[in-house]
CSV table of C-alpha atoms in Angstrom, one decimal:
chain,number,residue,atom,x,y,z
A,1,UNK,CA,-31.1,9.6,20.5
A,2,UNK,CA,-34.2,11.2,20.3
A,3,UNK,CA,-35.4,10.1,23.3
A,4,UNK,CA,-32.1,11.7,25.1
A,5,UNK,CA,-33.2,15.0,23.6
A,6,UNK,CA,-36.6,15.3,23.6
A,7,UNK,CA,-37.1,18.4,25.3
A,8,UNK,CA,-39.5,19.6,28.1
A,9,UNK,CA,-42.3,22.2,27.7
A,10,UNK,CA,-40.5,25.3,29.2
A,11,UNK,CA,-41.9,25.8,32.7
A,12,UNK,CA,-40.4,28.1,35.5
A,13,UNK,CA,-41.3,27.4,39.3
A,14,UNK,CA,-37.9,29.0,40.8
A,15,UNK,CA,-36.4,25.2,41.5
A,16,UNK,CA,-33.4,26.7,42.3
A,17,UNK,CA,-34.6,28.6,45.5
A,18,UNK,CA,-36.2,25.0,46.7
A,19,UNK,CA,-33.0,23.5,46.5
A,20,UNK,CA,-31.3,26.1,48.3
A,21,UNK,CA,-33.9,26.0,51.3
A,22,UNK,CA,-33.8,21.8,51.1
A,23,UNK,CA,-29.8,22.9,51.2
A,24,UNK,CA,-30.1,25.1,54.5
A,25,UNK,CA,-32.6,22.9,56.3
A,26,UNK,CA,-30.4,20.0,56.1
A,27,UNK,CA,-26.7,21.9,57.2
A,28,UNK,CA,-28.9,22.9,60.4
A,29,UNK,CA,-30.1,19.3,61.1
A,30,UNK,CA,-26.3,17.7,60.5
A,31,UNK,CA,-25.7,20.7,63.4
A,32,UNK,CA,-27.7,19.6,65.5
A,33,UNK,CA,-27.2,15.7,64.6
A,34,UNK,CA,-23.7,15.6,63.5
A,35,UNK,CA,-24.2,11.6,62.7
A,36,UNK,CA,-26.2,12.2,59.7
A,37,UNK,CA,-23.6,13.0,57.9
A,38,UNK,CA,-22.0,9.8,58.0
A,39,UNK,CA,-25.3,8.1,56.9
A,40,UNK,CA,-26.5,11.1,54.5
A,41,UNK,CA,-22.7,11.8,52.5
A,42,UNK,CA,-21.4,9.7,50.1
A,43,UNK,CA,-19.0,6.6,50.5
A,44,UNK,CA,-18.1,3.6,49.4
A,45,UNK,CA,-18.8,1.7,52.4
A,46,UNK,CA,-22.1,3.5,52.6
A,47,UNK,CA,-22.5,1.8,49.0
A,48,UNK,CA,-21.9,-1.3,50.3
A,49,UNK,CA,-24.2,-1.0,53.9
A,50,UNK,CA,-26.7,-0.4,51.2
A,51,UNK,CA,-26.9,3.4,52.0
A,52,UNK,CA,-28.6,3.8,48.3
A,53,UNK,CA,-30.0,7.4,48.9
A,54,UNK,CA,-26.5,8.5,49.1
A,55,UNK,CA,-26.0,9.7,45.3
A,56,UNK,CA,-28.7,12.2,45.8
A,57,UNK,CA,-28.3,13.0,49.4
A,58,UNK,CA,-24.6,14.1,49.7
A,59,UNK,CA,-25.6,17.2,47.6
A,60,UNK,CA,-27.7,18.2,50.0
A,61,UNK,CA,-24.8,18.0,53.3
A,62,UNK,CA,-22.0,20.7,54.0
A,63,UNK,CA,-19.0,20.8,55.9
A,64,UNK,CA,-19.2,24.2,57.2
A,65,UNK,CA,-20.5,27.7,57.3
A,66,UNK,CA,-17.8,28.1,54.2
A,67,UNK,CA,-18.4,25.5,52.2
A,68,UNK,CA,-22.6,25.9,52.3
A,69,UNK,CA,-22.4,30.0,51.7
A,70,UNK,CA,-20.0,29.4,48.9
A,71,UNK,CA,-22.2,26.7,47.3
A,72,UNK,CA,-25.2,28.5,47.5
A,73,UNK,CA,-24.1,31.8,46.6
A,74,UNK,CA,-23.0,29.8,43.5
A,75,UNK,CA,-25.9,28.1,43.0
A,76,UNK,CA,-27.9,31.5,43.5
A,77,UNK,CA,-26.1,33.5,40.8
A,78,UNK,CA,-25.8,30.4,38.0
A,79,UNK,CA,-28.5,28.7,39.3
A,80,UNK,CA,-31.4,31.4,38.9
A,81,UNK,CA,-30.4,32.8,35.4
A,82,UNK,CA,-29.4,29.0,33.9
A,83,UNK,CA,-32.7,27.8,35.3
A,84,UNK,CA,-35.0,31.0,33.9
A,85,UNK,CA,-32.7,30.4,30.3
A,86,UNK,CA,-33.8,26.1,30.1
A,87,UNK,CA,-37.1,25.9,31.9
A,88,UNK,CA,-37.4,24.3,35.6
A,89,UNK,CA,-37.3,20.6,34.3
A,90,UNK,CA,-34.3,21.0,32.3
A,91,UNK,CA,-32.8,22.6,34.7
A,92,UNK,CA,-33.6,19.8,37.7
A,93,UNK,CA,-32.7,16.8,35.3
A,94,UNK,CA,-29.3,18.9,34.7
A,95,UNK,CA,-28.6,19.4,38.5
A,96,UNK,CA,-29.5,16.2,39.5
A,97,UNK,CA,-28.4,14.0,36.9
A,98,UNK,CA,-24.7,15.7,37.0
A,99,UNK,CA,-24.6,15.9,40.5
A,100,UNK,CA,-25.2,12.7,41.2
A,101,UNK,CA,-22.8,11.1,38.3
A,102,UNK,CA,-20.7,13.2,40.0
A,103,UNK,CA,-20.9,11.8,43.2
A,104,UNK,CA,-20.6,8.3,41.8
A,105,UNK,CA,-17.4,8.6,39.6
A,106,UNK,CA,-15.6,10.4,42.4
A,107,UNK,CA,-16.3,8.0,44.5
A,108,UNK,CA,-15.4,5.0,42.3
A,109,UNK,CA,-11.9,6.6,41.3
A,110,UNK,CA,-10.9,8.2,45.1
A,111,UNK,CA,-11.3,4.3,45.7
A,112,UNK,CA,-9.5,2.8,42.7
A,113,UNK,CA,-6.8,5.8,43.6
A,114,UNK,CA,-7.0,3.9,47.6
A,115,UNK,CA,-8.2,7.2,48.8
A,116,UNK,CA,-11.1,6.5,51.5
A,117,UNK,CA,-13.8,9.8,51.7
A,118,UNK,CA,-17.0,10.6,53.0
A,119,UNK,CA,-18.3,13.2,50.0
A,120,UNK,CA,-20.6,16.0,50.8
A,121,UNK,CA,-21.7,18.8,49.2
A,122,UNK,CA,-23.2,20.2,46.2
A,123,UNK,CA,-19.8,21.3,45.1
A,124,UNK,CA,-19.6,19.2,42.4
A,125,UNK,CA,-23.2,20.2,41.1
A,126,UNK,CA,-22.2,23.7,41.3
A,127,UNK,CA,-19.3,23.2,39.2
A,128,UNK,CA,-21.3,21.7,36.5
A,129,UNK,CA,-23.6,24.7,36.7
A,130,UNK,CA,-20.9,27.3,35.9
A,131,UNK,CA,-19.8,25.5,33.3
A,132,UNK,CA,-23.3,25.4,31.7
A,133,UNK,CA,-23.4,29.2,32.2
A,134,UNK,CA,-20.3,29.4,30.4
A,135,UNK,CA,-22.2,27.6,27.2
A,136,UNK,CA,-25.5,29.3,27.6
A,137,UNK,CA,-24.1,32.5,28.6
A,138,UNK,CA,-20.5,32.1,26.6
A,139,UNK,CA,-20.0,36.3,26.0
A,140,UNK,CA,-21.2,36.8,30.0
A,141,UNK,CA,-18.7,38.1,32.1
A,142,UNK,CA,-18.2,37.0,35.8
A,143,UNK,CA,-16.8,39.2,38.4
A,144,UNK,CA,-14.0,37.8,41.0
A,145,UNK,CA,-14.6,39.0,44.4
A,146,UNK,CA,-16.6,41.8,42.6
A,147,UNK,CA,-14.0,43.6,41.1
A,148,UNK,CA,-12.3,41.4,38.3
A,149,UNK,CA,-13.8,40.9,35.0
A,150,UNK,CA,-13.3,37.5,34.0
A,151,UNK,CA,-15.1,35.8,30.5
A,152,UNK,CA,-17.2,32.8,31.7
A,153,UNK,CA,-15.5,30.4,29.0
A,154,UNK,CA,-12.1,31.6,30.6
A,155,UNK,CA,-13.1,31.2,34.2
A,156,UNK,CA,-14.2,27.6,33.3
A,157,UNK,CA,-10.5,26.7,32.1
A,158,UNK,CA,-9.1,28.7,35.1
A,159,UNK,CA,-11.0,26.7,37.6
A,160,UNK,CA,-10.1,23.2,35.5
A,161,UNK,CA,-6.7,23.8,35.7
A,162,UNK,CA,-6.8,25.0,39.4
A,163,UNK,CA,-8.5,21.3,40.3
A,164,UNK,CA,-6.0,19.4,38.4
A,165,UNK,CA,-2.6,21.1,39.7
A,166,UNK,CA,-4.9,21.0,43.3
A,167,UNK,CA,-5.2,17.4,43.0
A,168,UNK,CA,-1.8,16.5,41.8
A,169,UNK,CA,-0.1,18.3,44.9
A,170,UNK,CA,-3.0,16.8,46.9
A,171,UNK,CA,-3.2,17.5,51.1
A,172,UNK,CA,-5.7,20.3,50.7
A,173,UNK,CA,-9.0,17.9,51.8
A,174,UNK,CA,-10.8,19.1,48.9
A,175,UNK,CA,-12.6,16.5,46.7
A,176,UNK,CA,-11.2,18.1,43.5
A,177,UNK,CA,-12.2,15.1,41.7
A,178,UNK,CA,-15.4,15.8,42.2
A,179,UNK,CA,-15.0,19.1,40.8
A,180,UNK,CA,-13.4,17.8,37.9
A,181,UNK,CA,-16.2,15.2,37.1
A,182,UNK,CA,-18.6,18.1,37.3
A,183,UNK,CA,-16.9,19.4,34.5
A,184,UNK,CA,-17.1,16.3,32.6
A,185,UNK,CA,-20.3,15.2,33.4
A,186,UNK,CA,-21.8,18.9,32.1
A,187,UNK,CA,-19.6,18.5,29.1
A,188,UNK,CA,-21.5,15.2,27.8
A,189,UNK,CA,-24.7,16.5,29.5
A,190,UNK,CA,-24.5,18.9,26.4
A,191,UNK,CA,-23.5,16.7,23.7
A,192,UNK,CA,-25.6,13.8,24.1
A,193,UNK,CA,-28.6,15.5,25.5
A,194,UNK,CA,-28.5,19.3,23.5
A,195,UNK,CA,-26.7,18.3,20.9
A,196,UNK,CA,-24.1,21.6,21.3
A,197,UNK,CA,-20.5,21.5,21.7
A,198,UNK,CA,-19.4,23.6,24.2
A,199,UNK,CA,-16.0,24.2,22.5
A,200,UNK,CA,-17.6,25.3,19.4
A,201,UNK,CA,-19.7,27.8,21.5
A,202,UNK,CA,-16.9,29.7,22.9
A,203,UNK,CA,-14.7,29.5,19.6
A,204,UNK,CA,-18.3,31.0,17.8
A,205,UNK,CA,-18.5,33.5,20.5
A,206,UNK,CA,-15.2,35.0,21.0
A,207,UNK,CA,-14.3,35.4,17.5
């Protein structure tokens, strides 16, 4: 256990900007070669052609002018003030680590559920991030299209119980799963590696 949370010497080198720029540089190429994004998203079949980069790669691919700008705007706005609050390195184990757990339970229960996808995005890794600005930040609040206030905790639970009434109705071609597990992945991110209990946090906070 103390190896789990052994922490880093706090460093800042703006990480999050990198990943955006590694974020845009690949949408262009899957532009201009379309097929990448077969062999760069995540699958089970790529699993089994032996496609091992996929964990880590499918964060980095986009469906769309949509789903990129909303991704990054995300990862702009949580990403910058999460990463300046934990230091570069905690912040790159967190995005990476939950991202790419992320990517591997979705893809393990979309194919226990029969459900064949190629998953793309770092939607998933983004959704972790908010929640972890909802613990670090748990008083911040976050405005909706600009204009409504809305607590980070709250927003958290508001987006949960979006995914999970998304997924049960189904047909929208969102990987809410993958939302979901971002969730869950960020939750025992902070128990097991931080030793704080995001419930507590918010119960502390809004007293």
């Amino acid at each position: 256990m103390n190896i789990i949370r052994k922490p880093f010497r706090y460093s800042f080198f703006n990480a999050t900007s990198i990943i955006i720029a590694l974020n845009l540089i690949v949408f262009f190429l899957t532009m201009i070669f379309p097929r990448l994004q077969v062999y760069l998203g995540m699958s089970y079949f790529g699993i089994l052609l032996h496609y091992y980069w996929q964990p880590l790669t499918y964060l980095f691919v986009h469906s769309g002018w949509s789903h990129i700008l909303f991704n990054m705007l995300a990862l702009f706005f949580f990403g910058i003030s999460l990463e300046r609050a934990v230091g570069s390195k905690e912040f790159l184990l967190f995005y990476f680590l939950c991202g790419i757990l992320d990517g591997i339970i979705s893809t393990v229960l979309y194919r226990l559920l029969g459900i064949t996808v190629l998953l793309v995005g770092a939607s998933g890794a983004v959704y972790a991030l908010l929640f972890a600005y909802a613990v670090i930040f748990p008083r911040n609040v976050i405005y909706i299209w600009g204009i409504i206030p809305v607590a980070a905790p709250l927003l958290v639970f508001v987006y949960a119980l979006i995914e999970i009434t998304s997924q049960i109705s189904g047909g929208s071609g969102i990987a809410h799963l993958a939302h979901l597990a971002g969730f869950a992945v960020a939750w025992i991110y902070f128990v097991a590696r931080m030793g704080i209990h995001p419930l507590k946090v918010w119960k502390d906070a809004w007293r």
